[in-house]
Structure formats: C-alpha cells, structure tokens
PDB file of C-alpha atoms in Angstrom:
ATOM      1  CA  SER A   1       0.118  -0.078  -0.120  1.00 41.00           C
ATOM      2  CA  LEU A   2       0.993   3.483  -0.706  1.00 45.00           C
ATOM      3  CA  GLN A   3       1.955   5.651   2.070  1.00 47.00           C
ATOM      4  CA  SER A   4       0.479   9.440   2.569  1.00 52.00           C
ATOM      5  CA  GLU A   5       3.451  10.879   4.537  1.00 52.00           C
ATOM      6  CA  THR A   6       6.658  11.739   2.518  1.00 44.00           C
ATOM      7  CA  LYS A   7       9.633   9.854   3.421  1.00 45.00           C
ATOM      8  CA  ILE A   8      13.435  10.470   3.046  1.00 44.00           C
ATOM      9  CA  SER A   9      15.208   7.386   1.421  1.00 43.00           C
ATOM     10  CA  VAL A  10      19.231   8.336   0.474  1.00 45.00           C
ATOM     11  CA  GLY A  11      21.389  10.368   2.326  1.00 45.00           C
ATOM     12  CA  PRO A  12      22.196  10.610   6.007  1.00 48.00           C
ATOM     13  CA  GLY A  13      19.218   9.372   8.577  1.00 51.00           C
ATOM     14  CA  VAL A  14      18.007   7.173   5.685  1.00 53.00           C
ATOM     15  CA  GLY A  15      14.087   6.159   6.554  1.00 59.00           C
ATOM     16  CA  ARG A  16      13.890   9.341   8.765  1.00 63.00           C
ATOM     17  CA  ARG A  17      10.999  11.260   8.353  1.00 70.00           C
ATOM     18  CA  PRO A  18      11.824  14.786   6.494  1.00 67.00           C
ATOM     19  CA  ARG A  19      11.679  17.944   8.528  1.00 71.00           C
ATOM     20  CA  PRO A  20       8.371  19.660   9.139  1.00 76.00           C
ATOM     21  CA  GLY A  21       7.752  21.938   5.898  1.00 73.00           C
ATOM     22  CA  TYR A  22       9.860  19.782   3.753  1.00 70.00           C
ATOM     23  CA  ALA A  23       8.799  20.220  -0.229  1.00 69.00           C
ATOM     24  CA  ILE A  24      10.539  18.554  -3.192  1.00 67.00           C
ATOM     25  CA  SER A  25      12.736  21.077  -5.408  1.00 66.00           C
ATOM     26  CA  LYS A  26      11.951  22.135  -8.603  1.00 70.00           C
ATOM     27  CA  GLY A  27      14.656  23.005  -9.605  1.00 75.00           C
ATOM     28  CA  GLY A  28      16.745  25.955 -10.469  1.00 79.00           C
ATOM     29  CA  ILE A  29      18.954  27.403  -7.747  1.00 80.00           C
ATOM     30  CA  ARG A  30      17.398  28.210  -4.161  1.00 77.00           C
ATOM     31  CA  ALA A  31      19.150  31.313  -2.081  1.00 78.00           C
ATOM     32  CA  TYR A  32      18.653  32.723   1.679  1.00 78.00           C
ATOM     33  CA  ASN A  33      18.295  36.344   2.066  1.00 78.00           C
ATOM     34  CA  ALA A  34      19.811  36.612   5.724  1.00 81.00           C
ATOM     35  CA  ASP A  35      17.978  39.756   5.732  1.00 84.00           C
ATOM     36  CA  THR A  36      14.246  38.754   5.492  1.00 85.00           C
ATOM     37  CA  GLY A  37      15.151  35.419   6.681  1.00 85.00           C
ATOM     38  CA  GLN A  38      13.436  34.152   3.243  1.00 83.00           C
ATOM     39  CA  TRP A  39      14.094  31.521   0.859  1.00 82.00           C
ATOM     40  CA  ARG A  40      13.852  32.131  -3.215  1.00 82.00           C
ATOM     41  CA  THR A  41      14.139  29.832  -6.185  1.00 82.00           C
ATOM     42  CA  TYR A  42      15.395  31.268  -9.160  1.00 83.00           C
ATOM     43  CA  ASN A  43      15.161  29.843 -12.799  1.00 83.00           C
ATOM     44  CA  GLU A  44      13.399  26.608 -12.057  1.00 80.00           C
ATOM     45  CA  HIS A  45      11.990  26.806 -15.337  1.00 77.00           C
ATOM     46  CA  LEU A  46      15.389  26.629 -16.961  1.00 78.00           C
ATOM     47  CA  PHE A  47      17.205  23.433 -15.352  1.00 76.00           C
ATOM     48  CA  GLY A  48      16.878  21.029 -12.826  1.00 74.00           C
ATOM     49  CA  ALA A  49      19.753  19.454 -11.342  1.00 73.00           C
ATOM     50  CA  VAL A  50      22.947  21.128 -10.813  1.00 77.00           C
ATOM     51  CA  GLN A  51      25.952  19.314 -11.054  1.00 78.00           C
ATOM     52  CA  TRP A  52      28.048  21.874  -9.472  1.00 80.00           C
ATOM     53  CA  PHE A  53      28.239  25.932  -9.173  1.00 84.00           C
ATOM     54  CA  GLU A  54      31.177  28.725  -8.573  1.00 88.00           C
ATOM     55  CA  GLN A  55      31.124  32.030  -8.796  1.00 90.00           C
ATOM     56  CA  SER A  56      33.620  34.510 -10.360  1.00 94.00           C
ATOM     57  CA  ARG A  57      36.349  36.362  -8.133  1.00 94.00           C
ATOM     58  CA  VAL A  58      36.405  39.134 -10.835  1.00 96.00           C
ATOM     59  CA  ARG A  59      32.634  39.616 -11.951  1.00 95.00           C
ATOM     60  CA  GLU A  60      29.526  39.249 -10.708  1.00 94.00           C
ATOM     61  CA  LEU A  61      28.443  35.937 -12.351  1.00 94.00           C
ATOM     62  CA  LEU A  62      28.042  32.293 -10.869  1.00 91.00           C
ATOM     63  CA  PHE A  63      28.821  29.742 -13.408  1.00 91.00           C
ATOM     64  CA  VAL A  64      26.471  26.756 -13.120  1.00 88.00           C
ATOM     65  CA  CYS A  65      27.017  23.343 -14.699  1.00 85.00           C
ATOM     66  CA  THR A  66      23.369  21.979 -15.269  1.00 83.00           C
ATOM     67  CA  GLY A  67      22.281  18.336 -15.123  1.00 78.00           C
ATOM     68  CA  SER A  68      21.944  18.524 -18.772  1.00 80.00           C
ATOM     69  CA  TYR A  69      25.728  19.336 -19.036  1.00 80.00           C
ATOM     70  CA  LYS A  70      25.156  22.863 -20.097  1.00 85.00           C
ATOM     71  CA  LEU A  71      27.181  25.539 -18.510  1.00 89.00           C
ATOM     72  CA  LEU A  72      25.236  28.982 -17.671  1.00 90.00           C
ATOM     73  CA  ALA A  73      26.432  32.397 -16.626  1.00 93.00           C
ATOM     74  CA  LEU A  74      24.301  33.942 -14.390  1.00 92.00           C
ATOM     75  CA  ASN A  75      24.143  37.503 -13.241  1.00 93.00           C
ATOM     76  CA  ILE A  76      24.272  37.721  -9.659  1.00 89.00           C
ATOM     77  CA  SER A  77      24.504  41.572  -9.461  1.00 90.00           C
ATOM     78  CA  ASP A  78      21.033  42.072  -7.948  1.00 86.00           C
ATOM     79  CA  PRO A  79      19.584  39.052  -6.463  1.00 82.00           C
ATOM     80  CA  ASP A  80      16.644  40.303  -4.486  1.00 79.00           C
ATOM     81  CA  SER A  81      15.499  41.165  -8.511  1.00 83.00           C
ATOM     82  CA  GLY A  82      16.493  37.696  -9.866  1.00 84.00           C
ATOM     83  CA  LEU A  83      19.593  35.658 -11.387  1.00 88.00           C
ATOM     84  CA  PRO A  84      19.590  36.232 -15.169  1.00 91.00           C
ATOM     85  CA  VAL A  85      20.981  34.084 -17.596  1.00 92.00           C
ATOM     86  CA  VAL A  86      23.781  36.012 -19.407  1.00 94.00           C
ATOM     87  CA  SER A  87      25.495  33.408 -21.454  1.00 92.00           C
ATOM     88  CA  GLU A  88      24.846  29.533 -21.962  1.00 89.00           C
ATOM     89  CA  MET A  89      27.214  27.020 -23.154  1.00 86.00           C
ATOM     90  CA  SER A  90      25.970  23.486 -24.402  1.00 78.00           C
ATOM     91  CA  ASP A  91      27.766  20.568 -23.878  1.00 67.00           C
ATOM     92  CA  SER A  92      30.817  22.103 -21.987  1.00 75.00           C
ATOM     93  CA  VAL A  93      33.881  20.427 -21.335  1.00 77.00           C
ATOM     94  CA  ALA A  94      33.903  21.739 -17.698  1.00 76.00           C
ATOM     95  CA  CYS A  95      30.451  19.644 -17.012  1.00 78.00           C
ATOM     96  CA  ARG A  96      31.261  16.488 -18.879  1.00 70.00           C
ATOM     97  CA  ARG A  97      31.147  13.508 -16.425  1.00 62.00           C
ATOM     98  CA  ASN A  98      33.969  12.545 -14.522  1.00 58.00           C
ATOM     99  CA  PRO A  99      35.517   9.536 -13.080  1.00 49.00           C
ATOM    100  CA  LEU A 100      37.847  11.556 -10.739  1.00 52.00           C
ATOM    101  CA  PHE A 101      37.005  13.922  -8.003  1.00 55.00           C
ATOM    102  CA  ARG A 102      37.802  17.580  -8.986  1.00 58.00           C
ATOM    103  CA  ASP A 103      37.177  20.405  -6.517  1.00 59.00           C
ATOM    104  CA  TYR A 104      37.362  23.212  -9.047  1.00 64.00           C
ATOM    105  CA  HIS A 105      36.026  23.268 -12.967  1.00 79.00           C
ATOM    106  CA  VAL A 106      36.174  27.040 -14.231  1.00 87.00           C
ATOM    107  CA  VAL A 107      38.682  30.011 -12.998  1.00 91.00           C
ATOM    108  CA  ASP A 108      37.433  33.347 -14.505  1.00 95.00           C
ATOM    109  CA  PHE A 109      40.391  35.882 -14.666  1.00 96.00           C
ATOM    110  CA  LYS A 110      40.909  39.471 -15.855  1.00 97.00           C
ATOM    111  CA  GLN A 111      44.074  40.233 -17.630  1.00 96.00           C
ATOM    112  CA  GLN A 112      45.285  43.706 -19.855  1.00 95.00           C
ATOM    113  CA  GLY A 113      41.383  44.961 -19.601  1.00 95.00           C
ATOM    114  CA  HIS A 114      39.681  41.642 -20.904  1.00 96.00           C
ATOM    115  CA  TYR A 115      38.259  39.031 -19.204  1.00 97.00           C
ATOM    116  CA  TYR A 116      38.907  35.397 -20.034  1.00 97.00           C
ATOM    117  CA  THR A 117      37.311  32.069 -18.233  1.00 94.00           C
ATOM    118  CA  ALA A 118      39.369  28.948 -18.063  1.00 92.00           C
ATOM    119  CA  LEU A 119      37.372  25.802 -18.356  1.00 88.00           C
ATOM    120  CA  VAL A 120      39.043  22.648 -16.906  1.00 82.00           C
ATOM    121  CA  ASP A 121      38.399  19.425 -19.085  1.00 78.00           C
ATOM    122  CA  GLY A 122      36.251  16.975 -16.721  1.00 61.00           C
ATOM    123  CA  SER A 123      37.653  13.412 -17.942  1.00 66.00           C
ATOM    124  CA  VAL A 124      41.194  12.125 -17.418  1.00 62.00           C
ATOM    125  CA  ARG A 125      42.821  14.052 -19.849  1.00 67.00           C
ATOM    126  CA  ASN A 126      43.862  17.035 -17.707  1.00 72.00           C
ATOM    127  CA  GLU A 127      42.903  19.744 -20.583  1.00 82.00           C
ATOM    128  CA  ILE A 128      42.138  23.397 -19.539  1.00 87.00           C
ATOM    129  CA  TYR A 129      40.458  25.480 -22.387  1.00 90.00           C
ATOM    130  CA  VAL A 130      41.019  29.396 -22.144  1.00 94.00           C
ATOM    131  CA  TYR A 131      38.246  32.077 -23.514  1.00 94.00           C
ATOM    132  CA  ASP A 132      38.159  35.415 -24.157  1.00 96.00           C
ATOM    133  CA  THR A 133      34.740  35.789 -22.185  1.00 95.00           C
ATOM    134  CA  SER A 134      35.179  39.760 -22.186  1.00 96.00           C
ATOM    135  CA  LYS A 135      31.774  38.931 -24.363  1.00 94.00           C
ATOM    136  CA  LEU A 136      29.908  36.651 -22.992  1.00 92.00           C
ATOM    137  CA  SER A 137      27.306  36.782 -25.512  1.00 90.00           C
ATOM    138  CA  SER A 138      30.067  35.115 -27.866  1.00 91.00           C
ATOM    139  CA  TRP A 139      33.057  32.632 -26.134  1.00 92.00           C
ATOM    140  CA  ARG A 140      36.172  32.797 -28.183  1.00 94.00           C
ATOM    141  CA  GLN A 141      38.737  29.933 -27.327  1.00 94.00           C
ATOM    142  CA  VAL A 142      42.200  31.789 -27.499  1.00 96.00           C
ATOM    143  CA  ALA A 143      44.152  28.657 -25.544  1.00 95.00           C
ATOM    144  CA  LYS A 144      44.171  24.895 -25.209  1.00 92.00           C
ATOM    145  CA  VAL A 145      46.823  23.817 -22.367  1.00 88.00           C
ATOM    146  CA  ASP A 146      47.603  20.044 -22.345  1.00 84.00           C
ATOM    147  CA  ALA A 147      47.886  19.872 -18.272  1.00 72.00           C
ATOM    148  CA  ASP A 148      50.534  17.001 -18.205  1.00 66.00           C
ATOM    149  CA  TRP A 149      52.636  17.928 -15.540  1.00 65.00           C
ATOM    150  CA  GLU A 150      50.512  15.949 -13.139  1.00 61.00           C
ATOM    151  CA  HIS A 151      52.037  13.767 -10.442  1.00 65.00           C
ATOM    152  CA  GLY A 152      51.536  10.817 -10.521  1.00 68.00           C
ATOM    153  CA  TRP A 153      50.537   9.976  -6.786  1.00 68.00           C
ATOM    154  CA  TYR A 154      49.540  13.568  -5.887  1.00 65.00           C
ATOM    155  CA  GLY A 155      47.346  14.963  -8.774  1.00 61.00           C
ATOM    156  CA  MET A 156      47.488  18.427 -10.177  1.00 56.00           C
ATOM    157  CA  GLY A 157      47.858  21.443  -7.474  1.00 52.00           C
TER     158      GLY A 157
END
C-alpha cells in the first residue's frame, strides 16, 4: 500500500521523516536572504539538477553546470531582482562526467582589460580551455593547455 506521508530514503538518516515543511525541489537555484529570513528559487524553469556551481572572483557571475551538461553564467549583481542567464554553453567540457573527483571546474580572471574564463576538462585528459569572455554572448577560445605536469601520486596542484 502507498504511504500518504513523504519519507526520505537517501543520505544520512535513511528512513527518517523529513523536517516539517519539507518540499521536493522544483529545480533551479535556491538562495537564502539573511536580512529577510526567506528562501527564494531562481530559474527553476530552466534547469533541474545542478552538477556544480562556482562564483567568479572578478565579476558578478555565477557559473552553473546543469544536469543536462550546459554551462550557464548567471548575473548575480542584484539577487533580489533575479539571477538572469547572461551566457550559455551547451555540452561544456567543464560539465562532462568525470571519473575522478575535481574540486575546481572554472577560473574566471581579468588580464590587460579583457576577461578570460578557463574551463577544466572534466575527463581524465587534464586539458584546460581558455576563452576570451569579455563578451559573454560570444565566447572565443584563445588557448588550450595540455596539463600533463600532473604528479603521478598527488595529482594536479
């Protein structure tokens, strides 16, 4: 028989009842406003699962790898108004399935007045693709680095 009450079946505390007010995520990104004490969901109509997301250190951007392996750049300059998508890259190398754990995927930096975004290939090849992203509407690849200097035991870095 079907149970009328939701029950969590994965993660720590398997088999425990969910906290009061628990609801299934509709997708997108949820953000908490500490001033108002409220949660808000953004872009739930665009994507469901998120593989990872990383904030740029030089621009007000959030890079998001979706469950469908698209890399999105979201404008986070005014989160109370929304997180609009300002750029999208389908089948990004940084979103490919990775047999090894990686704790970084994208590095955004500024050099000589231009913005660049380096994407780490998510496979075992350790390739780094560098794009001129001064115009987020048109990424232009400017370099590819074969990162073959990986240590046999300790890995990259």
